[in-house]
XYZ file of C-alpha atoms in Angstrom:
348
model
C 176.382 86.537 142.782
C 173.731 83.830 143.860
C 176.164 81.091 144.319
C 177.971 81.860 147.628
C 180.331 78.796 147.257
C 181.153 76.203 144.744
C 182.658 72.853 145.875
C 184.510 70.945 143.178
C 185.259 67.355 144.697
C 187.058 64.297 143.631
C 184.710 61.951 141.364
C 184.589 59.609 144.393
C 183.306 61.548 147.543
C 185.645 61.686 150.438
C 184.370 61.207 153.853
C 182.393 63.364 156.041
C 185.131 64.887 158.071
C 187.069 66.090 155.306
C 184.083 67.404 153.199
C 183.282 71.329 153.281
C 179.851 70.636 153.824
C 180.903 69.329 157.534
C 181.581 73.128 158.347
C 177.734 73.827 158.088
C 176.997 71.657 161.169
C 177.497 74.495 163.727
C 175.094 76.348 166.057
C 174.470 80.046 164.819
C 171.404 82.108 164.078
C 171.378 81.117 160.381
C 168.498 78.541 159.369
C 170.065 76.085 157.076
C 168.769 73.594 154.555
C 171.310 70.731 153.687
C 170.333 68.573 150.716
C 173.121 66.053 151.078
C 174.160 62.915 149.508
C 172.721 59.815 151.229
C 176.377 58.481 151.925
C 176.693 61.511 154.192
C 173.527 61.370 156.359
C 174.711 58.852 158.812
C 177.988 60.818 159.422
C 176.501 64.080 159.910
C 173.658 62.560 162.485
C 176.809 61.107 164.402
C 178.541 64.585 164.103
C 175.337 66.209 165.304
C 175.004 64.023 168.345
C 178.453 64.531 169.159
C 178.254 68.198 169.003
C 174.755 68.260 170.732
C 173.125 70.034 167.848
C 169.499 69.485 167.164
C 169.117 68.696 163.319
C 165.619 67.880 161.536
C 166.024 65.125 159.082
C 163.170 65.005 156.566
C 162.994 61.748 154.545
C 160.499 59.253 153.551
C 160.562 57.495 157.193
C 160.918 60.906 158.790
C 158.290 63.488 157.773
C 157.929 66.440 159.822
C 155.493 69.142 158.702
C 157.877 72.360 158.216
C 154.934 74.260 155.950
C 151.736 73.807 156.987
C 152.201 74.979 160.681
C 151.010 77.970 162.217
C 154.251 79.925 162.353
C 153.649 80.064 158.493
C 150.086 80.140 157.650
C 149.299 82.292 160.893
C 151.795 84.948 158.948
C 150.869 87.159 156.038
C 154.179 87.164 154.697
C 155.188 83.595 155.093
C 151.855 82.451 153.823
C 152.424 84.537 150.507
C 155.951 82.772 150.241
C 153.996 79.433 150.606
C 151.320 79.983 148.234
C 154.200 81.264 145.704
C 156.139 78.035 146.640
C 152.791 75.876 145.570
C 152.587 77.767 142.394
C 156.170 77.080 141.563
C 155.638 73.508 141.326
C 154.699 71.948 138.091
C 151.869 70.224 140.336
C 150.027 73.586 140.089
C 150.216 73.892 136.122
C 146.618 72.379 135.588
C 144.716 73.253 138.852
C 141.552 74.649 138.539
C 141.867 77.280 141.474
C 143.603 80.588 142.030
C 146.466 81.869 144.272
C 143.951 84.142 146.375
C 141.540 81.076 146.774
C 144.418 78.982 148.147
C 145.403 81.641 150.571
C 142.041 82.180 152.061
C 141.467 78.390 152.631
C 144.767 77.823 154.032
C 144.199 80.786 156.559
C 140.682 79.490 156.964
C 142.186 75.909 158.119
C 144.375 77.648 160.283
C 141.475 79.405 162.110
C 139.503 75.990 162.261
C 142.686 74.438 163.903
C 143.945 74.258 167.515
C 146.743 76.365 166.607
C 149.008 73.429 167.687
C 152.320 72.341 165.657
C 149.878 69.265 164.032
C 146.801 71.635 163.992
C 146.405 72.478 160.184
C 147.722 69.145 159.063
C 144.915 67.574 161.090
C 142.291 69.737 159.654
C 143.772 69.016 156.236
C 143.188 65.368 157.124
C 139.818 65.737 158.458
C 138.438 67.884 155.668
C 139.985 65.788 152.796
C 138.407 62.606 154.300
C 135.098 64.365 154.769
C 131.948 63.853 152.576
C 130.843 66.840 150.637
C 127.687 67.646 153.278
C 129.944 67.247 156.017
C 132.819 69.410 154.533
C 130.391 72.064 153.946
C 129.054 71.873 157.575
C 132.822 72.072 158.836
C 133.620 75.019 157.028
C 130.692 77.155 157.763
C 131.452 76.569 161.567
C 134.869 78.039 161.204
C 135.041 81.375 163.420
C 137.832 83.620 162.244
C 139.736 85.509 164.799
C 139.924 89.408 163.754
C 143.612 89.301 164.182
C 143.847 86.622 161.586
C 141.177 87.786 158.993
C 141.899 88.552 155.305
C 140.140 90.627 153.040
C 137.103 88.687 151.558
C 137.635 85.604 154.162
C 133.966 85.743 155.407
C 132.644 85.450 151.783
C 135.274 82.892 150.992
C 133.973 80.689 153.654
C 130.346 80.820 152.175
C 131.942 80.249 148.856
C 134.015 77.255 149.880
C 130.952 75.472 151.690
C 128.574 75.858 148.808
C 131.124 74.891 145.876
C 132.283 71.815 147.413
C 133.833 70.500 144.136
C 136.064 73.442 143.880
C 137.297 73.313 147.644
C 137.864 69.686 147.128
C 140.395 70.373 144.327
C 142.373 72.661 146.649
C 142.435 70.003 149.472
C 143.255 67.192 146.891
C 146.437 69.376 145.800
C 147.521 69.946 149.332
C 146.923 66.302 150.269
C 149.330 65.319 147.430
C 152.247 67.414 149.132
C 151.370 66.993 152.702
C 149.007 63.818 153.041
C 151.923 61.423 154.010
C 152.945 64.158 156.778
C 149.550 63.609 158.200
C 150.057 59.946 158.999
C 153.522 60.321 160.102
C 154.257 59.581 163.935
C 154.456 62.768 166.236
C 157.898 63.781 166.776
C 159.380 63.668 170.644
C 161.238 67.042 169.620
C 159.593 70.286 169.149
C 160.098 71.243 165.662
C 159.452 74.893 164.112
C 159.260 75.967 160.325
C 162.117 75.544 157.670
C 163.059 79.120 158.362
C 163.300 79.245 162.133
C 166.584 80.937 163.063
C 169.383 78.259 163.988
C 167.364 75.512 162.742
C 169.252 73.120 160.753
C 166.867 70.803 158.258
C 168.505 67.828 156.585
C 166.880 65.936 153.656
C 169.025 63.156 151.506
C 169.257 63.755 148.016
C 167.415 60.463 146.928
C 163.976 62.256 147.870
C 164.597 65.483 146.516
C 162.199 65.019 143.354
C 160.205 67.544 141.516
C 156.330 67.935 142.666
C 157.089 66.437 146.246
C 156.845 67.751 149.675
C 160.581 67.966 149.920
C 160.984 69.633 146.714
C 158.415 72.416 148.133
C 160.423 72.904 150.958
C 163.548 73.498 148.799
C 161.685 76.308 146.814
C 160.406 77.854 150.090
C 163.621 77.902 151.715
C 165.015 79.883 148.544
C 162.406 82.281 148.533
C 162.567 82.726 152.271
C 166.247 83.519 151.639
C 167.712 80.768 154.210
C 171.068 79.011 153.779
C 170.776 76.302 150.961
C 173.648 73.657 150.494
C 173.422 71.409 147.512
C 175.453 68.323 147.466
C 177.130 66.628 144.608
C 174.427 63.940 143.991
C 171.588 66.170 144.015
C 169.810 66.910 140.397
C 171.093 70.017 139.201
C 168.220 70.389 136.937
C 165.904 70.818 139.659
C 168.204 73.376 141.317
C 169.152 76.004 138.126
C 166.122 77.659 137.807
C 166.328 79.156 141.317
C 169.951 80.031 140.821
C 168.649 83.308 139.255
C 167.327 84.356 142.638
C 169.762 87.505 143.888
C 170.477 86.168 147.383
C 173.896 84.982 148.210
C 172.549 81.796 150.089
C 173.588 78.850 147.527
C 176.477 76.523 148.436
C 176.796 73.907 145.580
C 179.040 70.855 145.560
C 179.607 68.826 142.007
C 181.943 66.140 141.256
C 184.712 67.302 138.678
C 183.591 64.774 136.295
C 180.266 66.138 136.048
C 178.642 67.893 132.631
C 181.633 70.256 131.848
C 178.908 73.284 130.755
C 177.165 72.692 133.907
C 180.340 72.936 135.797
C 181.424 76.204 133.920
C 177.991 77.799 134.588
C 178.211 77.044 138.444
C 181.667 78.710 138.521
C 180.405 81.718 136.750
C 177.589 82.445 139.159
C 180.109 81.882 142.336
C 181.363 84.113 144.627
C 183.778 81.698 146.105
C 185.209 78.448 145.207
C 186.907 75.470 146.351
C 188.561 73.134 144.060
C 189.752 69.673 145.617
C 193.459 69.410 145.538
C 192.822 65.455 144.721
C 191.599 66.633 141.382
C 194.479 66.300 138.949
C 193.495 68.967 136.685
C 192.526 72.446 137.965
C 191.746 74.215 134.650
C 188.330 74.912 135.924
C 189.455 76.676 138.925
C 192.090 78.581 137.205
C 189.354 79.746 134.786
C 187.267 80.832 137.700
C 190.319 82.401 139.406
C 191.007 84.653 136.319
C 187.673 85.566 136.244
C 187.717 86.653 139.968
C 191.217 87.845 140.733
C 193.649 87.980 137.837
C 196.446 89.311 140.014
C 196.188 86.036 142.534
C 197.580 84.253 139.437
C 200.548 86.422 138.679
C 203.176 83.688 140.299
C 201.459 80.487 139.274
C 201.268 78.289 136.639
C 198.722 75.793 135.933
C 201.034 73.389 134.302
C 203.331 73.524 137.512
C 200.206 73.024 139.761
C 199.002 70.283 137.971
C 202.434 68.847 137.659
C 203.161 69.271 141.425
C 199.898 67.421 142.094
C 200.795 64.706 139.945
C 204.298 63.888 141.346
C 203.253 64.406 144.875
C 202.026 61.653 147.395
C 198.136 61.368 146.747
C 197.546 61.421 150.293
C 199.202 64.604 150.913
C 196.264 66.443 149.554
C 193.476 64.508 150.860
C 190.687 66.928 152.234
C 192.570 69.861 150.902
C 191.132 72.546 148.452
C 192.465 75.252 146.172
C 190.802 78.365 146.967
C 191.497 82.349 147.001
C 191.417 84.139 150.199
C 192.010 87.916 150.479
C 193.433 87.700 146.807
C 195.725 85.173 147.844
C 195.875 81.614 146.092
C 196.219 79.083 148.819
C 195.451 75.617 150.266
C 192.519 75.517 152.877
C 191.289 72.562 154.941
C 188.341 72.367 157.283
C 189.471 71.111 160.890
C 186.320 69.403 162.076
C 187.800 69.075 165.731
C 188.393 72.760 166.180
C 185.313 73.841 163.867
C 187.201 76.439 161.792
C 189.314 76.306 158.478
C 193.053 76.055 158.405
C 194.941 77.805 155.872
C 197.990 76.068 154.718
C 200.966 77.612 152.919
C 200.362 79.584 149.797
C 201.162 76.936 146.840
C 204.630 77.722 145.507
């Protein structure tokens, strides 16, 4: 199933320390992209600093380049993934150039750069700002490293230098996505690509919009099969098309009062589910449980569980979630001080 974990949250999001997303902030070899509610960003930042975990933040103020870098454009497979990403954007629907041309020009830009982290970005800015005659000269001067050569790349250099209008169409497309990054301040920390092992990349839900650099990061991450966490404020319409990907990399959080059809769809695709015990009606979780492991419901009644929640002190269940662990229906809670999940006694 494409959704690793579905988290059903109470209508008012609880603090960072009690949310399952806090379990994602850990050092391991897995690269992660966390698209979080804006209200959680500051708490994550504090927690990361306390744990001495380096997090790469992507927002309007901080726009690190994670795509137009040597690690991506200099690698054939990652370059193909990047081009696939670009052509998945609505921005590409009316472009007047081909995938092949975009691939070749990106590799040529890489060869023209100084191979530093911002090298390709600097070439994009230089070529984008150049008048036609200077652009043609800049392209013809590029020397191709044999190790970086692609089929027809020498012919492509001549074509791009001659057909500058065509070349500018590609540069304009790239500039719409990466132009603001070219003006951003240099980071004091070393930044790798989105799919570098162990890297945690974080962006707020407010910048996650179609046809943007941030949306391109998401698509590239999905196509690269990195772990992706979608928080409850993120537009589901932008995410849904990519749930068809057959990779166990998605975790999604939604509010309990979200669209019922949307919640049912997500639940049907989820391998695991966490349902907040702060939600008075556990109907959706029971439906998912019946779908996943009917035997786990043998001793439980939806009416009894809902009644238990309604008569118990509310504070009892803050930060706790119903889930299925080894065919057992139970309550679990992430212990941020010990960095692991604590499973409580099975609900009776």
